[in-house]
Amino acid sequence: MEGEPTLRLRIFDLNCWAIRYLSKRRQERVRLIGDTLCQQGFDLALLQEVWSEQDYSDLKVKLAGSYPFSHYFRSGVIGSGLCVFSRFPILDTLLYQYSLNGYPYMLQHGDWFCGKSVGLPGSRAGVTAPLLSLSLQLHAEYCRDKDAYLPHRLVQAWELAQFIRHTSKAADVVLLGGDLNMHPEDVGIRLLRGWTGLRDAFAEATRFEGCKNGCTLVPDNCFTDKSELLPFPLGIRIDYILYKAISSFTVKCEELKTTTGPAPGMDIPFSDHEAVMATLHIQRQGQPAGATLGTADPALADVVTEARTEVGVGLRAAQRQRYSSGRMAVLALLLLLLQAAAALGTLAGLGTEQPFPKLSFCLLAFLALGVLVLATGLHLFHTMEVKMLHGTDDQMWMVLRALQERP
Amino acid sequence: MEGEPTLRLRIFDLNCWAIRYLSKRRQERVRLIGDTLCQQGFDLALLQEVWSEQDYSDLKVKLAGSYPFSHYFRSGVIGSGLCVFSRFPILDTLLYQYSLNGYPYMLQHGDWFCGKSVGLPGSRAGVTAPLLSLSLQLHAEYCRDKDAYLPHRLVQAWELAQFIRHTSKAADVVLLGGDLNMHPEDVGIRLLRGWTGLRDAFAEATRFEGCKNGCTLVPDNCFTDKSELLPFPLGIRIDYILYKAISSFTVKCEELKTTTGPAPGMDIPFSDHEAVMATLHIQRQGQPAGATLGTADPALADVVTEARTEVGVGLRAAQRQRYSSGRMAVLALLLLLLQAAAALGTLAGLGTEQPFPKLSFCLLAFLALGVLVLATGLHLFHTMEVKMLHGTDDQMWMVLRALQERP
C-alpha cells in the first residue's frame, strides 16, 4: 500500500438461507446472489448459511473471474455454512468451532448439527496490508423473552472475542461480517465490541442507504416469519460488518448499504436476511498507532459482569440438567439390575411361579435400557456443557480481575 | 527486559498420569510433584493429565507461594487435563479443542472423552516480553504398526501448527510443552516443527542430562507398560519442550534435563512419563529479526504432502465407515417398517394367525430400533469426521500451493 495512500475496500455480507429442501426458491436465489456478486465486483464477499457444498461449487465456478480466491469452511454434521469469495489471495485459513452450540436433541432448532464456527481467511489486500476477515454465525435466538440459548450465545461471543484478540495481533486490519443473531444493544454484542475494540460499520458510516435503522430482518421481506417480527415493526438488525485497524492503519466506513426486500428487477429478495454492503477506506498512518486490542472503556467491566451473570444462570441450569439426567440413568440402571435379579431368581427356581408375563418383562427391560442409554448420553453432554460454561466463567473472571487492577 | 540483557527461564513439563481410580499411587505422586515444584522453583510448569480438579486445587494451594498464577483448562466430559502454574502473571487464556480426537465408542482408549485441547496462557515474563506458552496433549498411539489414529493425530498436529501460527504473531517468545504422542522423526512432529519454525529443546540444548536420547517413556520407570516398549529397549521420546523467538528476541536452550525413574529419595517416579526440564536464555537483540512464522525449508512441501497422504487414507476410511453405518441404519429402518406393516396387517385381520410369537417379534423390533439409533449416531459422527478430514486436506492443499508458488 506504500505510495498508494488509500485502499477502498468493498465488502458484501449475507446470510444466504440456502438450506437444501427447506429454504424456499433456494437455487434461484443462489443464482441471483452469484449474478449480483459478479456484476457489482466487490472485493470480499462473506456468506453464511450456504449449507450445500454444491451451491458453493456453483458459486465458485460462476465467480471464478471476478473473485479468483475462495474458501468453504467444513465442520459439524451439515457444515458450517460459511464461505468467502475474495479478489485478494487467501493465504491461510483457520476454523474455530465454538465449544457450545445448542443441544443435539433440539432437532427442530438444528444449530448443534451445523457446527457453528468462525472462519478466518488471512489475506493480503493491496501491497502490504495483512487483512484478517472473519465470516461467522452465532446460535439463533428462537424466543427473545425466554431465550434458553443466551448462555450458549454468550459463550460463543466470548470465544469469538478471545479468538479475535489472539489471532489479530499482527494484522493491519480486522474485518468481521456475519449474522450475530443479536440486537445491537444486547449484552453479547456489547461484550464482543468492548473486548475487541471492533467498530460497527452502521454506526460509523458517513453515508447510509437501506432499511431503516440498518435492519436486516424486515417484515417487508417476503421470506421472513412475520409473527417473529411482531414486536419489532421496523425489523431487527442482527447482521453486522464490524472492523478495526490494528497497527499503523486507519479504517473509515465511507458508506453502508443494505438491500431492501426484492432484488432489483426481480420478484424475490436474495434471502430472508438483507445483505449488508460496506465501503471502507483504509489508510496508512505515519506513525504506528500501537495495538488497540481492547478498549480502556470503564464500562467494559460492567458488560463482562453482566455477561458473567448470564453465563452463571446457564451454568446452574446445565448443572441441574446434568444432575437430573444422571439420576435418571441411575434409576434405569437400578431397575435393570432388579429385573436381572428377578430373572436370575426365576431361573434358579427360587420363585415357584413366574411373577410377570414374559412380554411385559422384556418390554420393561428394553425401556429401562433405552432410558439408561439416553440418560447417560444426556449426562455426558451436560457434563461437557458445565465444563465449558465453567471455563468461560473462569476466563471472564480473570479478565475482570485484570480490568479492575488496571489504573 | 530493557536494561536486563538476559532472562533465564526455567520450565518444567510433565504428563502427570493422574487419572482418578485408574492411575497407581496417584495422590502420593501428585503430592510429590507439588513438593518438587515448590522446592525447585521453576518459572513455568506445564502439566498434562491432571484429570481431577481436586488434584489441581490441591496443587494450587500448595504452590500458591512460589507459583502465584495458575490456570486449569476445562473441556470435554472428563476435562482437558491441562494446567499451568506460573511465576509470571497469566494475562489471558484461550482453549482450542481439536476438531477430531478419536471415537466415542472406543471406550477402552477414552481419548474422545477427554476433549484434548491446547491451552494457551498469555503471560508477560520480565518487564516487556509477551510470552506465549502452550500446554497440550495429542491423541495417544495405541498400536504403532497399525495406527488407526494417525490421521486424527495429524489433523491435531496441523490444527496445533495453524493455531500457533495465528496466535503467536505478536508474541516475543513461544513455548510449547507437552505430550505429543509422536516420536521425533514422525511425520506429525516434522509437520508441526516445519510449519511453525519451532525448535526442539533436546536437539538445541548445550548441556543434556537424563535418560538416553532424551526418552520420556522408559522401561526403567516402574509404571510403564513394558510390553509396549519391547521394540524400543532404550524407551521413546514423546514429551517435548519446543520454542521459538518471534520478534527481536533470541532464545537459546542452555540445559535440558529429564528425570530418570524414581524421584530423588523416593521409591516411585512422578508419573509413567519422565518430566522434561529446560533452562532457556531469552535475549533481546538490537534489530527486530522479523517474523519467522514458517521456515523456508524446501523439505516442508514434502512433509505436508506426506501428511496429506495420511489424512487422505483417514478420509477414505471415514467415508467407508460413514457409508456402512448409513447402510446399516437404512436396513434397520426397513426392518422396522416391515415389522410395523406385519403388525398392522395382523391387527387389521389380514393374516388369520399370528406369524411370530409375540416375544420374538418384540425382541426383534427392539433390536432393530437399537441398531437404528446406534447406526444413525455413528453415521452422524463419521459425517463430521469426513468433514473435518476434508477441511484439513483443503487447508494443506492451500498451503502446498502457496509453498510451491514461493520463489
PDB file of N, CA and C in Angstrom, chain A residues 53 70-72 74-79 90-97 99 112-113 120 162-163 165-167 169-170 195 358-359 362-363 366 380 383-384 387-388 390-391 394-395 398-399, chain B residues 53 71-72 74-79 90-97 99 112-113 120 162-163 165-167 169-170 195 358-359 362-363 366 380 383-384 387-388 390-391 394-395 398-399:
ATOM      1  N   GLU A  53     -22.678 -27.934  -0.336  1.00  0.00           N
ATOM      2  CA  GLU A  53     -21.385 -27.752  -0.997  1.00  0.00           C
ATOM      3  C   GLU A  53     -21.568 -27.559  -2.491  1.00  0.00           C
ATOM      4  N   SER A  70     -11.276 -18.253  -3.054  1.00  0.00           N
ATOM      5  CA  SER A  70     -12.454 -18.561  -2.250  1.00  0.00           C
ATOM      6  C   SER A  70     -12.140 -19.686  -1.276  1.00  0.00           C
ATOM      7  N   HIS A  71     -12.947 -19.808  -0.261  1.00  0.00           N
ATOM      8  CA  HIS A  71     -12.780 -20.920   0.685  1.00  0.00           C
ATOM      9  C   HIS A  71     -14.123 -21.292   1.302  1.00  0.00           C
ATOM     10  N   TYR A  72     -14.322 -22.578   1.459  1.00  0.00           N
ATOM     11  CA  TYR A  72     -15.533 -23.094   2.111  1.00  0.00           C
ATOM     12  C   TYR A  72     -15.107 -23.760   3.410  1.00  0.00           C
ATOM     13  N   ARG A  74     -15.543 -26.294   6.301  1.00  0.00           N
ATOM     14  CA  ARG A  74     -16.283 -27.519   6.603  1.00  0.00           C
ATOM     15  C   ARG A  74     -16.269 -27.772   8.100  1.00  0.00           C
ATOM     16  N   SER A  75     -17.439 -28.087   8.682  1.00  0.00           N
ATOM     17  CA  SER A  75     -17.465 -28.537  10.079  1.00  0.00           C
ATOM     18  C   SER A  75     -18.842 -29.080  10.428  1.00  0.00           C
ATOM     19  N   GLY A  76     -18.936 -29.763  11.557  1.00  0.00           N
ATOM     20  CA  GLY A  76     -20.219 -30.277  12.031  1.00  0.00           C
ATOM     21  C   GLY A  76     -20.773 -31.355  11.113  1.00  0.00           C
ATOM     22  N   VAL A  77     -22.026 -31.731  11.341  1.00  0.00           N
ATOM     23  CA  VAL A  77     -22.652 -32.762  10.524  1.00  0.00           C
ATOM     24  C   VAL A  77     -23.045 -32.178   9.177  1.00  0.00           C
ATOM     25  N   ILE A  78     -23.691 -31.011   9.228  1.00  0.00           N
ATOM     26  CA  ILE A  78     -24.202 -30.420   7.996  1.00  0.00           C
ATOM     27  C   ILE A  78     -23.130 -29.539   7.354  1.00  0.00           C
ATOM     28  N   GLY A  79     -22.300 -28.935   8.170  1.00  0.00           N
ATOM     29  CA  GLY A  79     -21.307 -27.990   7.666  1.00  0.00           C
ATOM     30  C   GLY A  79     -21.431 -26.703   8.450  1.00  0.00           C
ATOM     31  N   ILE A  90      -6.162 -15.548  -0.756  1.00  0.00           N
ATOM     32  CA  ILE A  90      -6.358 -16.037   0.613  1.00  0.00           C
ATOM     33  C   ILE A  90      -5.123 -16.862   0.932  1.00  0.00           C
ATOM     34  N   LEU A  91      -4.342 -16.391   1.898  1.00  0.00           N
ATOM     35  CA  LEU A  91      -3.046 -17.023   2.149  1.00  0.00           C
ATOM     36  C   LEU A  91      -3.156 -18.205   3.090  1.00  0.00           C
ATOM     37  N   ASP A  92      -4.168 -18.195   3.931  1.00  0.00           N
ATOM     38  CA  ASP A  92      -4.198 -19.145   5.020  1.00  0.00           C
ATOM     39  C   ASP A  92      -5.600 -19.106   5.624  1.00  0.00           C
ATOM     40  N   THR A  93      -6.044 -20.232   6.145  1.00  0.00           N
ATOM     41  CA  THR A  93      -7.363 -20.205   6.783  1.00  0.00           C
ATOM     42  C   THR A  93      -7.296 -20.914   8.132  1.00  0.00           C
ATOM     43  N   LEU A  94      -8.226 -20.599   8.972  1.00  0.00           N
ATOM     44  CA  LEU A  94      -8.314 -21.251  10.275  1.00  0.00           C
ATOM     45  C   LEU A  94      -9.787 -21.306  10.632  1.00  0.00           C
ATOM     46  N   LEU A  95     -10.209 -22.434  11.180  1.00  0.00           N
ATOM     47  CA  LEU A  95     -11.613 -22.572  11.562  1.00  0.00           C
ATOM     48  C   LEU A  95     -11.662 -22.797  13.060  1.00  0.00           C
ATOM     49  N   TYR A  96     -12.460 -22.004  13.753  1.00  0.00           N
ATOM     50  CA  TYR A  96     -12.609 -22.191  15.193  1.00  0.00           C
ATOM     51  C   TYR A  96     -14.061 -22.560  15.446  1.00  0.00           C
ATOM     52  N   GLN A  97     -14.248 -23.768  15.975  1.00  0.00           N
ATOM     53  CA  GLN A  97     -15.605 -24.218  16.246  1.00  0.00           C
ATOM     54  C   GLN A  97     -15.952 -23.853  17.684  1.00  0.00           C
ATOM     55  N   SER A  99     -17.269 -23.977  21.363  1.00  0.00           N
ATOM     56  CA  SER A  99     -17.338 -25.172  22.198  1.00  0.00           C
ATOM     57  C   SER A  99     -18.783 -25.518  22.556  1.00  0.00           C
ATOM     58  N   TRP A 112     -27.067 -27.332  16.625  1.00  0.00           N
ATOM     59  CA  TRP A 112     -25.986 -28.224  17.055  1.00  0.00           C
ATOM     60  C   TRP A 112     -25.358 -28.946  15.864  1.00  0.00           C
ATOM     61  N   PHE A 113     -26.224 -29.319  14.912  1.00  0.00           N
ATOM     62  CA  PHE A 113     -25.738 -30.112  13.791  1.00  0.00           C
ATOM     63  C   PHE A 113     -24.910 -29.309  12.787  1.00  0.00           C
ATOM     64  N   LEU A 120     -11.676 -17.992   9.434  1.00  0.00           N
ATOM     65  CA  LEU A 120     -10.752 -16.873   9.332  1.00  0.00           C
ATOM     66  C   LEU A 120      -9.868 -17.050   8.102  1.00  0.00           C
ATOM     67  N   GLN A 162     -12.231 -13.632  22.156  1.00  0.00           N
ATOM     68  CA  GLN A 162     -10.908 -14.139  22.530  1.00  0.00           C
ATOM     69  C   GLN A 162     -10.140 -14.574  21.280  1.00  0.00           C
ATOM     70  N   PHE A 163     -10.849 -15.227  20.378  1.00  0.00           N
ATOM     71  CA  PHE A 163     -10.236 -15.686  19.137  1.00  0.00           C
ATOM     72  C   PHE A 163      -9.705 -14.484  18.337  1.00  0.00           C
ATOM     73  N   ARG A 165      -8.946 -11.467  19.521  1.00  0.00           N
ATOM     74  CA  ARG A 165      -7.819 -10.867  20.247  1.00  0.00           C
ATOM     75  C   ARG A 165      -6.524 -11.635  19.994  1.00  0.00           C
ATOM     76  N   HIS A 166      -6.619 -12.964  20.001  1.00  0.00           N
ATOM     77  CA  HIS A 166      -5.399 -13.750  19.890  1.00  0.00           C
ATOM     78  C   HIS A 166      -4.886 -13.904  18.463  1.00  0.00           C
ATOM     79  N   THR A 167      -5.783 -13.825  17.478  1.00  0.00           N
ATOM     80  CA  THR A 167      -5.320 -14.069  16.118  1.00  0.00           C
ATOM     81  C   THR A 167      -5.018 -12.779  15.366  1.00  0.00           C
ATOM     82  N   LYS A 169      -3.315 -10.097  16.269  1.00  0.00           N
ATOM     83  CA  LYS A 169      -2.278  -9.195  16.778  1.00  0.00           C
ATOM     84  C   LYS A 169      -1.346  -8.659  15.699  1.00  0.00           C
ATOM     85  N   ALA A 170      -1.096  -9.423  14.652  1.00  0.00           N
ATOM     86  CA  ALA A 170      -0.160  -8.941  13.637  1.00  0.00           C
ATOM     87  C   ALA A 170      -0.872  -8.502  12.364  1.00  0.00           C
ATOM     88  N   TRP A 195     -14.651  -5.873  24.176  1.00  0.00           N
ATOM     89  CA  TRP A 195     -13.447  -6.649  24.482  1.00  0.00           C
ATOM     90  C   TRP A 195     -12.480  -6.723  23.306  1.00  0.00           C
ATOM     91  N   LYS A 358     -43.878 -62.836  30.298  1.00  0.00           N
ATOM     92  CA  LYS A 358     -42.569 -62.639  29.656  1.00  0.00           C
ATOM     93  C   LYS A 358     -42.508 -61.361  28.832  1.00  0.00           C
ATOM     94  N   LEU A 359     -43.585 -61.084  28.077  1.00  0.00           N
ATOM     95  CA  LEU A 359     -43.567 -59.957  27.156  1.00  0.00           C
ATOM     96  C   LEU A 359     -43.406 -58.639  27.905  1.00  0.00           C
ATOM     97  N   CYS A 362     -39.912 -58.237  29.229  1.00  0.00           N
ATOM     98  CA  CYS A 362     -38.950 -57.841  28.202  1.00  0.00           C
ATOM     99  C   CYS A 362     -39.118 -56.382  27.814  1.00  0.00           C
ATOM    100  N   LEU A 363     -40.365 -55.971  27.645  1.00  0.00           N
ATOM    101  CA  LEU A 363     -40.624 -54.575  27.261  1.00  0.00           C
ATOM    102  C   LEU A 363     -40.053 -53.626  28.297  1.00  0.00           C
ATOM    103  N   PHE A 366     -36.302 -53.460  28.027  1.00  0.00           N
ATOM    104  CA  PHE A 366     -35.844 -52.645  26.903  1.00  0.00           C
ATOM    105  C   PHE A 366     -36.071 -51.170  27.179  1.00  0.00           C
ATOM    106  N   LEU A 380     -23.539 -37.077  29.873  1.00  0.00           N
ATOM    107  CA  LEU A 380     -22.223 -36.746  29.314  1.00  0.00           C
ATOM    108  C   LEU A 380     -22.268 -35.377  28.630  1.00  0.00           C
ATOM    109  N   THR A 383     -22.460 -32.660  31.116  1.00  0.00           N
ATOM    110  CA  THR A 383     -21.184 -32.533  31.822  1.00  0.00           C
ATOM    111  C   THR A 383     -20.226 -31.664  31.001  1.00  0.00           C
ATOM    112  N   MET A 384     -20.204 -31.916  29.682  1.00  0.00           N
ATOM    113  CA  MET A 384     -19.364 -31.077  28.816  1.00  0.00           C
ATOM    114  C   MET A 384     -19.843 -29.629  28.863  1.00  0.00           C
ATOM    115  N   LYS A 387     -18.676 -27.982  31.962  1.00  0.00           N
ATOM    116  CA  LYS A 387     -17.239 -27.702  31.876  1.00  0.00           C
ATOM    117  C   LYS A 387     -16.970 -26.437  31.060  1.00  0.00           C
ATOM    118  N   MET A 388     -17.653 -26.319  29.905  1.00  0.00           N
ATOM    119  CA  MET A 388     -17.371 -25.186  29.038  1.00  0.00           C
ATOM    120  C   MET A 388     -17.901 -23.885  29.630  1.00  0.00           C
ATOM    121  N   HIS A 390     -18.290 -23.276  32.789  1.00  0.00           N
ATOM    122  CA  HIS A 390     -17.401 -23.017  33.917  1.00  0.00           C
ATOM    123  C   HIS A 390     -16.088 -22.406  33.414  1.00  0.00           C
ATOM    124  N   GLY A 391     -15.556 -22.982  32.324  1.00  0.00           N
ATOM    125  CA  GLY A 391     -14.295 -22.484  31.754  1.00  0.00           C
ATOM    126  C   GLY A 391     -14.429 -21.038  31.299  1.00  0.00           C
ATOM    127  N   ASP A 394     -14.513 -18.787  34.269  1.00  0.00           N
ATOM    128  CA  ASP A 394     -13.131 -18.601  34.749  1.00  0.00           C
ATOM    129  C   ASP A 394     -12.399 -17.522  33.968  1.00  0.00           C
ATOM    130  N   GLN A 395     -12.511 -17.637  32.643  1.00  0.00           N
ATOM    131  CA  GLN A 395     -11.801 -16.689  31.785  1.00  0.00           C
ATOM    132  C   GLN A 395     -12.318 -15.275  32.002  1.00  0.00           C
ATOM    133  N   MET A 398     -11.008 -13.861  35.183  1.00  0.00           N
ATOM    134  CA  MET A 398      -9.607 -13.465  35.045  1.00  0.00           C
ATOM    135  C   MET A 398      -9.498 -12.089  34.392  1.00  0.00           C
ATOM    136  N   VAL A 399     -10.331 -11.888  33.351  1.00  0.00           N
ATOM    137  CA  VAL A 399     -10.313 -10.610  32.650  1.00  0.00           C
ATOM    138  C   VAL A 399     -10.839  -9.496  33.546  1.00  0.00           C
TER     139      VAL A 399
ATOM    140  N   GLU B  53     -10.072 -32.250  39.118  1.00  0.00           N
ATOM    141  CA  GLU B  53      -9.994 -30.841  39.516  1.00  0.00           C
ATOM    142  C   GLU B  53      -9.533 -30.701  40.953  1.00  0.00           C
ATOM    143  N   HIS B  71      -3.680 -21.759  35.918  1.00  0.00           N
ATOM    144  CA  HIS B  71      -4.940 -21.910  35.190  1.00  0.00           C
ATOM    145  C   HIS B  71      -5.191 -23.368  34.868  1.00  0.00           C
ATOM    146  N   TYR B  72      -6.451 -23.776  35.002  1.00  0.00           N
ATOM    147  CA  TYR B  72      -6.878 -25.128  34.668  1.00  0.00           C
ATOM    148  C   TYR B  72      -7.802 -25.039  33.469  1.00  0.00           C
ATOM    149  N   ARG B  74     -10.663 -26.337  31.224  1.00  0.00           N
ATOM    150  CA  ARG B  74     -11.796 -27.270  31.268  1.00  0.00           C
ATOM    151  C   ARG B  74     -12.282 -27.564  29.855  1.00  0.00           C
ATOM    152  N   SER B  75     -12.489 -28.850  29.563  1.00  0.00           N
ATOM    153  CA  SER B  75     -13.144 -29.209  28.291  1.00  0.00           C
ATOM    154  C   SER B  75     -13.519 -30.678  28.286  1.00  0.00           C
ATOM    155  N   GLY B  76     -14.326 -31.082  27.322  1.00  0.00           N
ATOM    156  CA  GLY B  76     -14.723 -32.478  27.181  1.00  0.00           C
ATOM    157  C   GLY B  76     -15.557 -32.955  28.353  1.00  0.00           C
ATOM    158  N   VAL B  77     -15.740 -34.257  28.439  1.00  0.00           N
ATOM    159  CA  VAL B  77     -16.533 -34.833  29.524  1.00  0.00           C
ATOM    160  C   VAL B  77     -15.683 -34.889  30.786  1.00  0.00           C
ATOM    161  N   ILE B  78     -14.453 -35.381  30.633  1.00  0.00           N
ATOM    162  CA  ILE B  78     -13.594 -35.573  31.794  1.00  0.00           C
ATOM    163  C   ILE B  78     -12.793 -34.305  32.066  1.00  0.00           C
ATOM    164  N   GLY B  79     -12.461 -33.579  31.043  1.00  0.00           N
ATOM    165  CA  GLY B  79     -11.627 -32.395  31.171  1.00  0.00           C
ATOM    166  C   GLY B  79     -10.480 -32.509  30.187  1.00  0.00           C
ATOM    167  N   ILE B  90      -0.509 -14.516  34.486  1.00  0.00           N
ATOM    168  CA  ILE B  90      -1.186 -15.030  33.289  1.00  0.00           C
ATOM    169  C   ILE B  90      -2.234 -13.988  32.926  1.00  0.00           C
ATOM    170  N   LEU B  91      -2.068 -13.352  31.774  1.00  0.00           N
ATOM    171  CA  LEU B  91      -2.920 -12.218  31.440  1.00  0.00           C
ATOM    172  C   LEU B  91      -4.212 -12.653  30.765  1.00  0.00           C
ATOM    173  N   ASP B  92      -4.154 -13.788  30.119  1.00  0.00           N
ATOM    174  CA  ASP B  92      -5.267 -14.139  29.249  1.00  0.00           C
ATOM    175  C   ASP B  92      -5.106 -15.617  28.899  1.00  0.00           C
ATOM    176  N   THR B  93      -6.218 -16.292  28.656  1.00  0.00           N
ATOM    177  CA  THR B  93      -6.090 -17.688  28.254  1.00  0.00           C
ATOM    178  C   THR B  93      -7.019 -17.971  27.076  1.00  0.00           C
ATOM    179  N   LEU B  94      -6.698 -18.986  26.353  1.00  0.00           N
ATOM    180  CA  LEU B  94      -7.539 -19.408  25.234  1.00  0.00           C
ATOM    181  C   LEU B  94      -7.415 -20.915  25.130  1.00  0.00           C
ATOM    182  N   LEU B  95      -8.532 -21.574  24.902  1.00  0.00           N
ATOM    183  CA  LEU B  95      -8.509 -23.028  24.774  1.00  0.00           C
ATOM    184  C   LEU B  95      -8.957 -23.385  23.371  1.00  0.00           C
ATOM    185  N   TYR B  96      -8.178 -24.182  22.688  1.00  0.00           N
ATOM    186  CA  TYR B  96      -8.563 -24.613  21.350  1.00  0.00           C
ATOM    187  C   TYR B  96      -8.732 -26.118  21.399  1.00  0.00           C
ATOM    188  N   GLN B  97      -9.962 -26.579  21.168  1.00  0.00           N
ATOM    189  CA  GLN B  97     -10.237 -28.010  21.201  1.00  0.00           C
ATOM    190  C   GLN B  97     -10.070 -28.568  19.794  1.00  0.00           C
ATOM    191  N   SER B  99     -10.572 -30.569  16.485  1.00  0.00           N
ATOM    192  CA  SER B  99     -11.871 -30.937  15.910  1.00  0.00           C
ATOM    193  C   SER B  99     -12.045 -32.452  15.860  1.00  0.00           C
ATOM    194  N   TRP B 112     -11.519 -39.648  23.332  1.00  0.00           N
ATOM    195  CA  TRP B 112     -12.628 -38.790  22.907  1.00  0.00           C
ATOM    196  C   TRP B 112     -13.237 -38.043  24.092  1.00  0.00           C
ATOM    197  N   PHE B 113     -13.309 -38.743  25.222  1.00  0.00           N
ATOM    198  CA  PHE B 113     -13.982 -38.161  26.381  1.00  0.00           C
ATOM    199  C   PHE B 113     -13.162 -37.051  27.055  1.00  0.00           C
ATOM    200  N   LEU B 120      -3.708 -22.091  25.996  1.00  0.00           N
ATOM    201  CA  LEU B 120      -2.743 -21.036  25.729  1.00  0.00           C
ATOM    202  C   LEU B 120      -2.838 -19.971  26.797  1.00  0.00           C
ATOM    203  N   GLN B 162      -1.422 -24.513  12.948  1.00  0.00           N
ATOM    204  CA  GLN B 162      -2.189 -23.362  12.470  1.00  0.00           C
ATOM    205  C   GLN B 162      -2.524 -22.432  13.634  1.00  0.00           C
ATOM    206  N   PHE B 163      -2.903 -23.046  14.757  1.00  0.00           N
ATOM    207  CA  PHE B 163      -3.246 -22.263  15.949  1.00  0.00           C
ATOM    208  C   PHE B 163      -2.034 -21.445  16.393  1.00  0.00           C
ATOM    209  N   ARG B 165       0.597 -20.536  14.564  1.00  0.00           N
ATOM    210  CA  ARG B 165       0.891 -19.508  13.564  1.00  0.00           C
ATOM    211  C   ARG B 165      -0.025 -18.300  13.723  1.00  0.00           C
ATOM    212  N   HIS B 166      -1.309 -18.556  13.984  1.00  0.00           N
ATOM    213  CA  HIS B 166      -2.252 -17.446  14.039  1.00  0.00           C
ATOM    214  C   HIS B 166      -2.240 -16.704  15.367  1.00  0.00           C
ATOM    215  N   THR B 167      -1.881 -17.401  16.445  1.00  0.00           N
ATOM    216  CA  THR B 167      -1.962 -16.714  17.746  1.00  0.00           C
ATOM    217  C   THR B 167      -0.636 -16.115  18.171  1.00  0.00           C
ATOM    218  N   LYS B 169       1.581 -14.296  16.501  1.00  0.00           N
ATOM    219  CA  LYS B 169       2.197 -13.257  15.668  1.00  0.00           C
ATOM    220  C   LYS B 169       2.743 -12.077  16.459  1.00  0.00           C
ATOM    221  N   ALA B 170       2.118 -11.743  17.581  1.00  0.00           N
ATOM    222  CA  ALA B 170       2.614 -10.586  18.322  1.00  0.00           C
ATOM    223  C   ALA B 170       3.374 -11.000  19.578  1.00  0.00           C
ATOM    224  N   TRP B 195       6.186 -26.281   9.915  1.00  0.00           N
ATOM    225  CA  TRP B 195       5.185 -25.266   9.580  1.00  0.00           C
ATOM    226  C   TRP B 195       5.163 -24.114  10.568  1.00  0.00           C
ATOM    227  N   LYS B 358     -45.225 -63.442  20.002  1.00  0.00           N
ATOM    228  CA  LYS B 358     -45.174 -62.019  20.365  1.00  0.00           C
ATOM    229  C   LYS B 358     -43.797 -61.608  20.878  1.00  0.00           C
ATOM    230  N   LEU B 359     -43.205 -62.452  21.744  1.00  0.00           N
ATOM    231  CA  LEU B 359     -41.959 -62.103  22.412  1.00  0.00           C
ATOM    232  C   LEU B 359     -40.836 -61.888  21.391  1.00  0.00           C
ATOM    233  N   CYS B 362     -41.313 -58.721  19.445  1.00  0.00           N
ATOM    234  CA  CYS B 362     -40.926 -57.532  20.212  1.00  0.00           C
ATOM    235  C   CYS B 362     -39.420 -57.412  20.313  1.00  0.00           C
ATOM    236  N   LEU B 363     -38.752 -58.536  20.590  1.00  0.00           N
ATOM    237  CA  LEU B 363     -37.296 -58.520  20.722  1.00  0.00           C
ATOM    238  C   LEU B 363     -36.660 -58.025  19.434  1.00  0.00           C
ATOM    239  N   PHE B 366     -37.123 -54.281  19.015  1.00  0.00           N
ATOM    240  CA  PHE B 366     -36.221 -53.513  19.873  1.00  0.00           C
ATOM    241  C   PHE B 366     -34.799 -53.562  19.354  1.00  0.00           C
ATOM    242  N   LEU B 380     -23.747 -39.958  11.816  1.00  0.00           N
ATOM    243  CA  LEU B 380     -23.549 -38.529  12.073  1.00  0.00           C
ATOM    244  C   LEU B 380     -22.097 -38.264  12.470  1.00  0.00           C
ATOM    245  N   THR B 383     -19.825 -38.581   9.555  1.00  0.00           N
ATOM    246  CA  THR B 383     -20.026 -37.451   8.642  1.00  0.00           C
ATOM    247  C   THR B 383     -19.192 -36.261   9.100  1.00  0.00           C
ATOM    248  N   MET B 384     -19.222 -36.021  10.430  1.00  0.00           N
ATOM    249  CA  MET B 384     -18.399 -34.925  10.966  1.00  0.00           C
ATOM    250  C   MET B 384     -16.921 -35.205  10.720  1.00  0.00           C
ATOM    251  N   LYS B 387     -16.012 -34.452   7.228  1.00  0.00           N
ATOM    252  CA  LYS B 387     -15.960 -33.000   7.033  1.00  0.00           C
ATOM    253  C   LYS B 387     -14.637 -32.435   7.527  1.00  0.00           C
ATOM    254  N   MET B 388     -14.220 -32.857   8.733  1.00  0.00           N
ATOM    255  CA  MET B 388     -13.014 -32.282   9.316  1.00  0.00           C
ATOM    256  C   MET B 388     -11.765 -32.755   8.576  1.00  0.00           C
ATOM    257  N   HIS B 390     -11.625 -33.643   5.480  1.00  0.00           N
ATOM    258  CA  HIS B 390     -11.693 -32.949   4.198  1.00  0.00           C
ATOM    259  C   HIS B 390     -11.219 -31.491   4.336  1.00  0.00           C
ATOM    260  N   GLY B 391     -11.689 -30.846   5.401  1.00  0.00           N
ATOM    261  CA  GLY B 391     -11.300 -29.456   5.658  1.00  0.00           C
ATOM    262  C   GLY B 391      -9.796 -29.330   5.849  1.00  0.00           C
ATOM    263  N   ASP B 394      -8.076 -29.670   2.567  1.00  0.00           N
ATOM    264  CA  ASP B 394      -8.191 -28.393   1.834  1.00  0.00           C
ATOM    265  C   ASP B 394      -7.122 -27.407   2.276  1.00  0.00           C
ATOM    266  N   GLN B 395      -7.008 -27.265   3.609  1.00  0.00           N
ATOM    267  CA  GLN B 395      -6.057 -26.295   4.153  1.00  0.00           C
ATOM    268  C   GLN B 395      -4.636 -26.664   3.744  1.00  0.00           C
ATOM    269  N   MET B 398      -4.000 -25.810   0.195  1.00  0.00           N
ATOM    270  CA  MET B 398      -3.804 -24.374   0.016  1.00  0.00           C
ATOM    271  C   MET B 398      -2.365 -23.974   0.371  1.00  0.00           C
ATOM    272  N   VAL B 399      -1.871 -24.562   1.480  1.00  0.00           N
ATOM    273  CA  VAL B 399      -0.519 -24.254   1.934  1.00  0.00           C
ATOM    274  C   VAL B 399       0.502 -24.791   0.931  1.00  0.00           C
TER     275      VAL B 399
END
